[in-house]
XYZ file of N, CA and C in Angstrom:
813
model
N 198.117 216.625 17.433
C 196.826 216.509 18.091
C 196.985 215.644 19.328
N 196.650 216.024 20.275
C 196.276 215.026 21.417
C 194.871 215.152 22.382
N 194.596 213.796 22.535
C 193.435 213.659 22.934
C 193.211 212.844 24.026
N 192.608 213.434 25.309
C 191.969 213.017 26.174
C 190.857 211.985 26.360
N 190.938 210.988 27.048
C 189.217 210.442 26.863
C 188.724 209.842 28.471
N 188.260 210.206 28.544
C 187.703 209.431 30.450
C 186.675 208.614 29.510
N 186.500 207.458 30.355
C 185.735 206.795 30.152
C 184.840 205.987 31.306
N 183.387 206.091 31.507
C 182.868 205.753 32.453
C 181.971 204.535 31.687
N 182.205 203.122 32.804
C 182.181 201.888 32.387
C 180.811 201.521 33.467
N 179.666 200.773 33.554
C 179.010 200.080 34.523
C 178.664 198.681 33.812
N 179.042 197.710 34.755
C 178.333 196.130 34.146
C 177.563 195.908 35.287
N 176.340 194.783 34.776
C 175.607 194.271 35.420
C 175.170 192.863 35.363
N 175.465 191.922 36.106
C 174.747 190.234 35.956
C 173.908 189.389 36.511
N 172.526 190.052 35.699
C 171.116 189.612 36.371
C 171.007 187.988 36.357
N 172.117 187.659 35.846
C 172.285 185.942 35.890
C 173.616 185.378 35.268
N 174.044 184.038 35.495
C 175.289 183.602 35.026
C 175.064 183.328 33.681
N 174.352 184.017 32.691
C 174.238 183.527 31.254
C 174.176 184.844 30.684
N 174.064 186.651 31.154
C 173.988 187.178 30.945
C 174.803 188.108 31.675
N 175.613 189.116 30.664
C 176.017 190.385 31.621
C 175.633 192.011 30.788
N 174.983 192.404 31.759
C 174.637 194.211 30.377
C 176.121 195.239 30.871
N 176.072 195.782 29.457
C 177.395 196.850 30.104
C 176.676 198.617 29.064
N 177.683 199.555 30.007
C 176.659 200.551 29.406
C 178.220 201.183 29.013
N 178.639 201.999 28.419
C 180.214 202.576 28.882
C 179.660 204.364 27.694
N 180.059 205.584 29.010
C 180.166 206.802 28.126
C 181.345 207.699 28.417
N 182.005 207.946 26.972
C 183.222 208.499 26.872
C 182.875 210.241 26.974
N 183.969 210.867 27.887
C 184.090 212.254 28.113
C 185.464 212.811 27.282
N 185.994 213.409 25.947
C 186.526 213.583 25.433
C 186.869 214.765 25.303
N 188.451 215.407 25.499
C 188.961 216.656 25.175
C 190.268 216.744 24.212
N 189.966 217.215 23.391
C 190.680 216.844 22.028
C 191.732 218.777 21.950
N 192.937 218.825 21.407
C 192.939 219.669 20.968
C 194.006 219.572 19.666
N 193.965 220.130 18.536
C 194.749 220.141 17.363
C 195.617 221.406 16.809
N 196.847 221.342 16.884
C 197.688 222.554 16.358
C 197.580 222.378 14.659
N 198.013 223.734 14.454
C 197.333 224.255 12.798
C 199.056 224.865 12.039
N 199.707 224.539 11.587
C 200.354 225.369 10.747
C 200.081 225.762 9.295
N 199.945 226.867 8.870
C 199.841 227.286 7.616
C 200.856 227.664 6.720
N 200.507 226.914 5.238
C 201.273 226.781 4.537
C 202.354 228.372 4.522
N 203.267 228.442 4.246
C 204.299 229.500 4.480
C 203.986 230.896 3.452
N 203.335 229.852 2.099
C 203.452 231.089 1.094
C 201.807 231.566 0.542
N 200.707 230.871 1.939
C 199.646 231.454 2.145
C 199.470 232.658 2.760
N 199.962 233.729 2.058
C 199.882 234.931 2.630
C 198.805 235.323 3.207
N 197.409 235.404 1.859
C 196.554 235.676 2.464
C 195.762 235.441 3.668
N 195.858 233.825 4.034
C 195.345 233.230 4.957
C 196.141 233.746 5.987
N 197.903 233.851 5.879
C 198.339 234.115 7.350
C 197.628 235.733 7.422
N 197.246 236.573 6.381
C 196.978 237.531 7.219
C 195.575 237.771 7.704
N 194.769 236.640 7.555
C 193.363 236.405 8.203
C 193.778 236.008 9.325
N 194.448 235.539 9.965
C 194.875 234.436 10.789
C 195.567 235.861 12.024
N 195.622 236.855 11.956
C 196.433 237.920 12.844
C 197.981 237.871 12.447
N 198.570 237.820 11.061
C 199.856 237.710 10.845
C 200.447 236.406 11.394
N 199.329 235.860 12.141
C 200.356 234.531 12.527
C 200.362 232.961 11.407
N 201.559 232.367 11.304
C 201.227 231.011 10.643
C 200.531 229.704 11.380
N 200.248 229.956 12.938
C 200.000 229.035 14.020
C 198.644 229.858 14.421
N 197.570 228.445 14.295
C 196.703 228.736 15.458
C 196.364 226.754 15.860
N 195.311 226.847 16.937
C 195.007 225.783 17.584
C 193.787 225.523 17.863
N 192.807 224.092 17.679
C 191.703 224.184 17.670
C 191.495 223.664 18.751
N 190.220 223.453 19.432
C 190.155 222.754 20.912
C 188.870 222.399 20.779
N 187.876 221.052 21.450
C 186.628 220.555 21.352
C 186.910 219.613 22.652
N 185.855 219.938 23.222
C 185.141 218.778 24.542
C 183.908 218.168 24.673
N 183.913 217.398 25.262
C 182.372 217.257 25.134
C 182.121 215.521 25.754
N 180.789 214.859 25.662
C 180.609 213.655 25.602
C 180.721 212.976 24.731
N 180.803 211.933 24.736
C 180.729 211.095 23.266
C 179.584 210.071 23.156
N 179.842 209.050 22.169
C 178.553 208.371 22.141
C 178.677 207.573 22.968
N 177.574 206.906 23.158
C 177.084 205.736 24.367
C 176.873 204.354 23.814
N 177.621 203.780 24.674
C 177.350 201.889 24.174
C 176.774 201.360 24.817
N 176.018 200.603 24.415
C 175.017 199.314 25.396
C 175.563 197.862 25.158
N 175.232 197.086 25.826
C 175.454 196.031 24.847
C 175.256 194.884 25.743
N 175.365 193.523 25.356
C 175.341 191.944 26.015
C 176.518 190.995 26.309
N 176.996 190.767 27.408
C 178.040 189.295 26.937
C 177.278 188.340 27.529
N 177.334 187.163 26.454
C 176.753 185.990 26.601
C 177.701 184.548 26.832
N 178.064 184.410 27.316
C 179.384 183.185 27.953
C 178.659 181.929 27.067
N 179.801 181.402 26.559
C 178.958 180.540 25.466
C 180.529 178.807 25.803
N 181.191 179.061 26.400
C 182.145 177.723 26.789
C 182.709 178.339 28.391
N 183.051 177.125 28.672
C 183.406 177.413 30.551
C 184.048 175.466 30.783
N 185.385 175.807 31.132
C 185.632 174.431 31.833
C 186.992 175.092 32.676
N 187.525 174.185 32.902
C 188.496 174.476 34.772
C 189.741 175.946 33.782
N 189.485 176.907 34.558
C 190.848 177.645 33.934
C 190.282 178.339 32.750
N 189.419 178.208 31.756
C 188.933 178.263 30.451
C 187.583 179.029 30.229
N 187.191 180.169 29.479
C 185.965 180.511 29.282
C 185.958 181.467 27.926
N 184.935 181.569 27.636
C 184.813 182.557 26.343
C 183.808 183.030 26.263
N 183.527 184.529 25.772
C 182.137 184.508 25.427
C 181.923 185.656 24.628
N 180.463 185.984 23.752
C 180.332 186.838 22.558
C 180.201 188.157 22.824
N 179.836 189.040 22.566
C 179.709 190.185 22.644
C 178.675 191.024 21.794
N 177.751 191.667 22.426
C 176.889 192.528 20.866
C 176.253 193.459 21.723
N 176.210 194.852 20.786
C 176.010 195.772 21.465
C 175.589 196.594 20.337
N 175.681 197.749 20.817
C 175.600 198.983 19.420
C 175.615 200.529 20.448
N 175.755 201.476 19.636
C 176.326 202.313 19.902
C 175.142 203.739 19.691
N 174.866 203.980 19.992
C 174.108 205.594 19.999
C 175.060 206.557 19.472
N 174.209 207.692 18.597
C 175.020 208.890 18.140
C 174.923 209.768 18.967
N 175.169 209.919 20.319
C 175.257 210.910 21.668
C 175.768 211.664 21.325
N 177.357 211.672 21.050
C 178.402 212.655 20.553
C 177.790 213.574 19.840
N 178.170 215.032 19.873
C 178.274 216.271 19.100
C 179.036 216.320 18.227
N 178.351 216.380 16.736
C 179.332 216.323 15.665
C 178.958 217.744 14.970
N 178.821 218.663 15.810
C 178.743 220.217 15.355
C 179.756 220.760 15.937
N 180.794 220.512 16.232
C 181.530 220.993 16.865
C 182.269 222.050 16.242
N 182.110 223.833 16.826
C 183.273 224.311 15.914
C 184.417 224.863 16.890
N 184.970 226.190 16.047
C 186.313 227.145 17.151
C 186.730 227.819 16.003
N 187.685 228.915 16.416
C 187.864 229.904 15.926
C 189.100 229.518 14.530
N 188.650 229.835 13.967
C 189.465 229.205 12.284
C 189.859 230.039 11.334
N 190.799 230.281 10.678
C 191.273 231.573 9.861
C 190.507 231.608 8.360
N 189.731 232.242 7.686
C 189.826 232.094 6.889
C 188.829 233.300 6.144
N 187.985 233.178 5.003
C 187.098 234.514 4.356
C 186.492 235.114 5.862
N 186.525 236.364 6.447
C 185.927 237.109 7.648
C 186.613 236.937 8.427
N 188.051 236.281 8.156
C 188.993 236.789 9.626
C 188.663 235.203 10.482
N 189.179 235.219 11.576
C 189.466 233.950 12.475
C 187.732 233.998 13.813
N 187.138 232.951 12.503
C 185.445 232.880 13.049
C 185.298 231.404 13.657
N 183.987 231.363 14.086
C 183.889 230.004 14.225
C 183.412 229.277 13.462
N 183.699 228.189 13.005
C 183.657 227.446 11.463
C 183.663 225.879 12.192
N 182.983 225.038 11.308
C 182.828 223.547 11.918
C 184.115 222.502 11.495
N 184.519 222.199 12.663
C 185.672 221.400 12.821
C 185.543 220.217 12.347
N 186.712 219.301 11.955
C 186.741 218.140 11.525
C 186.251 217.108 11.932
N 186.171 215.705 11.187
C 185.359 214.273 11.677
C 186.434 214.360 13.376
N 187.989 214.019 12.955
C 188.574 213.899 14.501
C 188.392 215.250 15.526
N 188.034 215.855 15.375
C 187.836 216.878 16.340
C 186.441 216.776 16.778
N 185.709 215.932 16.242
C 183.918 215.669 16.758
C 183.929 215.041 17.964
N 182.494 215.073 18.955
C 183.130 213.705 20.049
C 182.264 212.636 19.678
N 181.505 212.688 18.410
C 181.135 211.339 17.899
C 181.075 211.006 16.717
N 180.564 210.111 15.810
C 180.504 209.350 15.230
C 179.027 210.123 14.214
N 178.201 209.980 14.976
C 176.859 210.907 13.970
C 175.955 209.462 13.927
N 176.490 208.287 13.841
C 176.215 207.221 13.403
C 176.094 206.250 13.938
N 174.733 205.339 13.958
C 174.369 204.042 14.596
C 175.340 203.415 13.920
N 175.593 202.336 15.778
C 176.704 201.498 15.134
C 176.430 200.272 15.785
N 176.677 198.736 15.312
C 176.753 197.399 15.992
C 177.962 197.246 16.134
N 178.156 196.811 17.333
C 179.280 196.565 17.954
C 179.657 194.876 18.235
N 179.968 194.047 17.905
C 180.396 192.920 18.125
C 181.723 192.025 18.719
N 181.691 191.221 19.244
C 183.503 190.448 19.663
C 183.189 189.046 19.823
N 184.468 188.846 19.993
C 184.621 187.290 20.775
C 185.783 187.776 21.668
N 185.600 186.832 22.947
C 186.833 187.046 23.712
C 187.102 185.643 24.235
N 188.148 185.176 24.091
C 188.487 184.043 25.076
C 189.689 183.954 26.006
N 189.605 183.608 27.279
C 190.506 183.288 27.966
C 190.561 182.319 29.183
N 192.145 182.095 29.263
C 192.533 181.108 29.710
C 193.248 181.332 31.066
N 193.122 180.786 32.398
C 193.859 181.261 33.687
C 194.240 179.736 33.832
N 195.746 180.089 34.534
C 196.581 179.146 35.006
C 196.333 179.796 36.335
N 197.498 178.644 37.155
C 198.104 179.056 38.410
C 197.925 180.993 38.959
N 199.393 180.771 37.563
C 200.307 182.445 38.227
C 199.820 183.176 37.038
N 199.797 182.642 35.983
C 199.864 183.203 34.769
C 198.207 182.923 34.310
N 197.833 183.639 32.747
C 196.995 183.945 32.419
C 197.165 184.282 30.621
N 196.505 184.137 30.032
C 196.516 184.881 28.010
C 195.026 184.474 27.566
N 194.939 185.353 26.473
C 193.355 185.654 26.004
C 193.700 186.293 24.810
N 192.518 185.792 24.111
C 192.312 186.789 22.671
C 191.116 187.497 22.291
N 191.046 188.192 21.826
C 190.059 188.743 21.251
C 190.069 189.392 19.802
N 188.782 189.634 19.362
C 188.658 189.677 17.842
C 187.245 190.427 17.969
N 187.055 192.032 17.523
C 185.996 192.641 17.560
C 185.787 193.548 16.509
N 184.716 193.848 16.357
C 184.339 194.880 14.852
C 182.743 195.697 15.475
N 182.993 196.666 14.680
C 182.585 197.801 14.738
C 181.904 198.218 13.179
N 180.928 198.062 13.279
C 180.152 198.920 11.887
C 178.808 199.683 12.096
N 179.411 200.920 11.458
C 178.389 202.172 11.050
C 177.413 201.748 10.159
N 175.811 201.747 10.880
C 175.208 201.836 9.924
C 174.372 202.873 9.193
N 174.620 204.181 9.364
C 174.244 205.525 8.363
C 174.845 206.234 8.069
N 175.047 206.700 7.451
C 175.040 208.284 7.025
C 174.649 209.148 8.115
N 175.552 210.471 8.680
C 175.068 211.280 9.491
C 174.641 212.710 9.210
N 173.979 213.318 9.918
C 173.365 214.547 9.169
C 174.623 215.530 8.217
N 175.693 215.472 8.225
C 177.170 215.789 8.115
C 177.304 215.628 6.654
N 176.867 214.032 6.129
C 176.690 213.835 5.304
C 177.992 213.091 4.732
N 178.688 212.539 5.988
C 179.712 211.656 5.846
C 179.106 210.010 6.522
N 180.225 208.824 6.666
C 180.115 207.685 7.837
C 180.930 207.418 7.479
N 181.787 207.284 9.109
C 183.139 206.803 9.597
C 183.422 205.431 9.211
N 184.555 204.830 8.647
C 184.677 203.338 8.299
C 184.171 202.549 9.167
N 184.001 201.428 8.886
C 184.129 200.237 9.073
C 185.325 199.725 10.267
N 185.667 198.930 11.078
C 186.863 199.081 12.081
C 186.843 197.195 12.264
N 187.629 196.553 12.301
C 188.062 195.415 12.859
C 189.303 194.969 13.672
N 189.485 194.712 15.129
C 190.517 194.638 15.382
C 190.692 193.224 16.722
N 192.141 192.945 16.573
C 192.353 191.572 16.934
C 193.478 191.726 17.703
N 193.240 191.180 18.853
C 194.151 191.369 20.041
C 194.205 189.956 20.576
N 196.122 189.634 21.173
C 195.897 188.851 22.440
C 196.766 189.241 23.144
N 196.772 188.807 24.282
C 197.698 188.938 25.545
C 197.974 187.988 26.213
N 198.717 187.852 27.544
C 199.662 186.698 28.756
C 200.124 187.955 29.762
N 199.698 187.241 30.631
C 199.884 187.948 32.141
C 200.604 187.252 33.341
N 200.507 187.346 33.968
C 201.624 186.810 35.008
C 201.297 187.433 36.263
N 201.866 186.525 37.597
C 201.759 187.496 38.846
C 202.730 187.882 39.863
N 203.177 189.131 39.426
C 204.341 189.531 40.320
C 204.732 189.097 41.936
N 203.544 189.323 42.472
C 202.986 188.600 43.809
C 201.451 188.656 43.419
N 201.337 188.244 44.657
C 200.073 188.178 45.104
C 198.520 189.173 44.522
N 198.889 190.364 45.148
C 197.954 191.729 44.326
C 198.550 192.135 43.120
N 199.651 191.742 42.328
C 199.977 192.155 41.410
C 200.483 191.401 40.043
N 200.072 192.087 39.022
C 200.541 191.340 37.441
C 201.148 192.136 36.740
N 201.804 191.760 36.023
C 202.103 192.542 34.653
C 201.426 191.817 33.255
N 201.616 192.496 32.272
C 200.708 191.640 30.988
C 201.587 192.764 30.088
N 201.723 191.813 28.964
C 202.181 192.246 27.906
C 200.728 191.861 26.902
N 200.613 192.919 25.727
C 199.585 192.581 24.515
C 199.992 192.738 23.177
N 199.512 192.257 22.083
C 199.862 193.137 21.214
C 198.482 192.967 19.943
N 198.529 193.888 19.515
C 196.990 194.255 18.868
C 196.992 194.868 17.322
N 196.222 194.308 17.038
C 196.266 194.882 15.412
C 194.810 195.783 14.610
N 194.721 196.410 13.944
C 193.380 196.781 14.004
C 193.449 197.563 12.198
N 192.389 197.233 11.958
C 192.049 197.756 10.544
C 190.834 198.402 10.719
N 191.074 199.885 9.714
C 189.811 200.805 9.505
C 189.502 201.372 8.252
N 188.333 201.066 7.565
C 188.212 201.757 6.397
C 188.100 202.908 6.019
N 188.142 203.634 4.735
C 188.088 204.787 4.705
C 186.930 205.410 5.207
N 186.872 206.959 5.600
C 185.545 207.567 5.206
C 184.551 207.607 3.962
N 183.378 207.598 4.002
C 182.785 207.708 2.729
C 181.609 209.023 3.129
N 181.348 209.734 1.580
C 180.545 211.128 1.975
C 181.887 212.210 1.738
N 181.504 213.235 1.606
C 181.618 214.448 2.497
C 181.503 215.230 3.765
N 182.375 215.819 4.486
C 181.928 216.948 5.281
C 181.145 218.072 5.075
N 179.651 217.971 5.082
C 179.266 219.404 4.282
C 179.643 220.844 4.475
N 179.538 220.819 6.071
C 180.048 222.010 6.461
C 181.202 222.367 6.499
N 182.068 222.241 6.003
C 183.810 222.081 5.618
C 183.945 222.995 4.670
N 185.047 223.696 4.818
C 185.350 224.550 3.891
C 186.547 223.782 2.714
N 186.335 223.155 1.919
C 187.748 222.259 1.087
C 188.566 223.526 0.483
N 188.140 224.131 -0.011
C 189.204 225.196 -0.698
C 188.646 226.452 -0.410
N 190.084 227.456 -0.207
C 190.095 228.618 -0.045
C 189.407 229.355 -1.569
N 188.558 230.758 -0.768
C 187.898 231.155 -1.861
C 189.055 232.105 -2.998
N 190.147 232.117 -1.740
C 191.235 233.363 -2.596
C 192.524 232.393 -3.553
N 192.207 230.978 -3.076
C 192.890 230.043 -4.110
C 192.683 228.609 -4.271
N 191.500 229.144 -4.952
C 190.423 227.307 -4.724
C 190.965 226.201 -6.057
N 192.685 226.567 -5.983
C 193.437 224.905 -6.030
C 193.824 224.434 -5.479
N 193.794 225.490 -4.270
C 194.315 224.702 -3.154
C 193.412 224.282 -1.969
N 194.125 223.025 -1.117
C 193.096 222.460 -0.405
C 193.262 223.114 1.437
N 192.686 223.156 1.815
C 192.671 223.412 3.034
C 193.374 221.994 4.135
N 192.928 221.930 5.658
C 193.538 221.263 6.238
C 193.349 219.351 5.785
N 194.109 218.874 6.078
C 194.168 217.336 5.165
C 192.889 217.003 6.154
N 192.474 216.573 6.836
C 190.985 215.943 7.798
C 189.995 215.930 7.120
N 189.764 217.171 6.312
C 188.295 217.853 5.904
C 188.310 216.835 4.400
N 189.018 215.819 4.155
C 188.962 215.175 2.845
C 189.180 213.730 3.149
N 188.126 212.777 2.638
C 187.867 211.394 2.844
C 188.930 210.569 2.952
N 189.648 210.619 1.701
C 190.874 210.031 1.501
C 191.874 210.118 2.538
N 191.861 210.754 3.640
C 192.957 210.829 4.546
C 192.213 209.865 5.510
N 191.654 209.450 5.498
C 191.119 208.191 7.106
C 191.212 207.076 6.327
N 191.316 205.906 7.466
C 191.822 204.561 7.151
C 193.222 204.402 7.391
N 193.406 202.978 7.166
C 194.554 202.269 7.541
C 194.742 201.189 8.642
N 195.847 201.073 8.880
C 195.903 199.653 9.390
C 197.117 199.752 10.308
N 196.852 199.540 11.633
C 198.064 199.409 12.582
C 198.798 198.460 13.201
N 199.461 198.325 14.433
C 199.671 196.846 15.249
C 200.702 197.753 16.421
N 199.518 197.616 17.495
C 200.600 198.095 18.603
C 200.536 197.389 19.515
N 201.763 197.410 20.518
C 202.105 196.444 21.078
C 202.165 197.330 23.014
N 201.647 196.590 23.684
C 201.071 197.291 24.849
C 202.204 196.822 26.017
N 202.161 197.117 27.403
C 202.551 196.746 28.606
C 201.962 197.173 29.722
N 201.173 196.731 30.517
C 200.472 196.464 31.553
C 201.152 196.345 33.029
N 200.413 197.080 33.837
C 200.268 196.768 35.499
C 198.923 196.725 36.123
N 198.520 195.333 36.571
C 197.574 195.537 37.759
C 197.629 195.224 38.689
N 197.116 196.091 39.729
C 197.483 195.707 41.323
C 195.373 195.936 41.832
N 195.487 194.555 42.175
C 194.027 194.015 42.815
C 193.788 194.290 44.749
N 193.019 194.929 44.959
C 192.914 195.118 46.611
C 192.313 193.862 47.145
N 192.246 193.049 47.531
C 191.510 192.129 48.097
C 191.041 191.647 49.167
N 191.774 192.692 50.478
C 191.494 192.668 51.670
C 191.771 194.543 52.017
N 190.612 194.189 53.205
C 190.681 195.249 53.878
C 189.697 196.109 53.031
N 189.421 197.602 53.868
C 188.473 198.373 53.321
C 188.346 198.464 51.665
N 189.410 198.480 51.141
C 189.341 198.625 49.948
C 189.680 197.623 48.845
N 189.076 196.278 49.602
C 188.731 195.237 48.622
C 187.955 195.352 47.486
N 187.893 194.700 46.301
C 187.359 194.987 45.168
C 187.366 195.988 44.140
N 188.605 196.517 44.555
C 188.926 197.498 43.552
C 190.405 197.334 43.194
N 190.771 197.553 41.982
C 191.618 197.269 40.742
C 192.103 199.041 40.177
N 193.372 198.390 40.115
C 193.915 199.765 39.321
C 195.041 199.113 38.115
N 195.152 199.443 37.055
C 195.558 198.836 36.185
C 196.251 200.290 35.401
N 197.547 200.244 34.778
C 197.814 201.157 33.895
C 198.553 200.378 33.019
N 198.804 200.804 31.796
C 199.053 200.154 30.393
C 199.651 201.287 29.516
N 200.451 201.363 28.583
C 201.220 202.108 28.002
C 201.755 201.170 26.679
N 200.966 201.871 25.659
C 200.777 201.383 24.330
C 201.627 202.109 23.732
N 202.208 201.392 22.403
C 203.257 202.055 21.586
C 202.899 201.719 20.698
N 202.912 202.148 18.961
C 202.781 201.880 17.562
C 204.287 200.858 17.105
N 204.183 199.792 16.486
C 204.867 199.002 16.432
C 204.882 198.968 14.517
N 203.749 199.663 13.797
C 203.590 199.219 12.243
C 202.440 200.553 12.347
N 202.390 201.446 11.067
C 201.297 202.122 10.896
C 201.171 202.183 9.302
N 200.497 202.276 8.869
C 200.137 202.125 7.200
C 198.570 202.762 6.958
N 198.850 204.162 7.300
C 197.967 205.148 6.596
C 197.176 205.857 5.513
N 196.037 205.966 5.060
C 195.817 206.098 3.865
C 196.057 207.225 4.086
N 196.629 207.988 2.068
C 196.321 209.546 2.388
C 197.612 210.462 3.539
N 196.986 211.636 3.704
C 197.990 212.245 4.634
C 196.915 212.131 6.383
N 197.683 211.368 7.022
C 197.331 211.553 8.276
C 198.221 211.272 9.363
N 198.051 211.935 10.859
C 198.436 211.815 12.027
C 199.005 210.725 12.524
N 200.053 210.120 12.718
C 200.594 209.006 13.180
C 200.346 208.879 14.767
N 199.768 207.691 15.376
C 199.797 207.916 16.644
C 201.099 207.795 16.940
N 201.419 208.160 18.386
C 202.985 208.122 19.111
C 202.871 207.698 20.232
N 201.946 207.461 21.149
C 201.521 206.852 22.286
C 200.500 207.344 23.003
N 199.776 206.225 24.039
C 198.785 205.828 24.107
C 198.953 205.018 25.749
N 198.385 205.945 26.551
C 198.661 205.818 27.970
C 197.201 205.495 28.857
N 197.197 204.614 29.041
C 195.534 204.226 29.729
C 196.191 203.687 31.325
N 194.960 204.753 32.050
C 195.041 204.341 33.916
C 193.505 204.216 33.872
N 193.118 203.198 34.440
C 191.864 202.531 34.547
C 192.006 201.838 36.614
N 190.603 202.697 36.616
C 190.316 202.366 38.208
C 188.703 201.494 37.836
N 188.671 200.178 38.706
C 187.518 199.670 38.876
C 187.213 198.926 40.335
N 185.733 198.999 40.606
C 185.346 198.614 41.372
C 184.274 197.272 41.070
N 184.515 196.346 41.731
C 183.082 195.053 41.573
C 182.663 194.923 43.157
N 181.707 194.340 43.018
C 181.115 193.903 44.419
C 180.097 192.804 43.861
């Protein structure tokens, strides 16, 4: 599976005790399918083939939220975070799927959705520290669902804890190393619209996603960073930053997808 995500970010600071941020994700996901070898029947729903591929785009949900700066001295600041999350995302998402009537459209999995279904509070702490040349910060944030979605599932629970140290190559430029850890609970519910077992051999289970027990777990990846800051000339105030994340520990519940990397280019502008 690999997945796309743009993400469009705006902050605002109607005063030095307050900042609002809004951020909505544009997501294109697509997932390859192999079928079991000695599923005949299915490969021959499927056009004789053992391979097909699912594909979903769309928006995702929308965050709002507050930072409230709560310490500040020379070099030094920190501050909280709270927000929550809208169920924007489309969690009807289907595509063409092999199975009773031949290769129809049938509703795709929780990861193939572009949301959540589910109100969520969003919370952190962040603190950091600037030297001279150099720079490090931590953070510590969580994420909880609070419903049930029409689906008739809700996505875990999520907590995750990061720090970093940066440095300045010259002048417009840093590098930063991070490394980050993050825990997620299982799903709870069902997928209703999910097909779990085939009707031509309902001991067996269909694709691993469509069953609770495969989400969750616990990671720690370890990142590397470039930013280069404009600060003069027409195109002062804008920042380009790219980062290239790697899995360092993964401990999965169940059968699931291992990430393999994780490539973020981020353009910003302040004024």
């Amino acid at each position: 599976m690999t997945m796309d995500m743009t993400m469009l970010g705006v902050m605002y600071a109607p005063s030095d005790k307050m900042t609002l941020f809004a951020m909505l994700p544009y997501l294109d996901s697509s997932m390859d399918h192999e079928i079991f070898g000695m599923a005949a029947p299915l490969i021959s729903l499927n056009d004789g083939s053992s391979a097909f591929t699912t594909r979903s785009s769309g928006w995702g949900d929308l965050k709002m939220g507050t930072l409230f700066p709560f310490y500040k001295s020379t070099g030094d600041k920190a501050h909280f975070g709270l927000g929550f999350s809208l169920p924007s995302g489309s969690i009807a998402e289907t595509d063409l799927v092999p199975g009773p009537g031949g290769r129809v459209q049938r509703q795709l999995p929780a990861p193939m959705q572009m949301g959540s279904g589910s109100m969520e509070f969003n919370s952190s702490i962040t603190y950091i520290s600037q030297k001279e040349s150099w720079s490090y910060g931590a953070q510590v944030k969580a994420d909880i669902r609070l419903n049930t979605n029409h689906q008739d599932y809700r996505l875990g629970n999520s907590l995750e804890t990061s720090g970093w140290i940066a440095s300045k190559l010259m002048d417009q430029l840093s590098i930063s190393g991070r490394i980050a850890y993050k825990y997620f609970e299982k799903m709870s519910g069902p997928q209703s619209d999910l097909s779990f077992n085939p009707s031509f051999a309902p001991s067996r289970r269909t694709v691993t996603a469509a069953f609770s027990e495969n989400y969750g777990g616990q990671h720690v990846d370890a990142a590397i960073g470039l930013n280069y800051f404009f600060n003069k000339g027409s195109a002062a105030g804008n920042r380009i930053a790219l980062e290239v994340v790697s899995p360092i520990f993964q401990d999965l519940n169940g059968l699931q997808l291992e990430t393999k990397l994780t490539t973020i280019l981020g353009w910003q502008y302040s004024w």
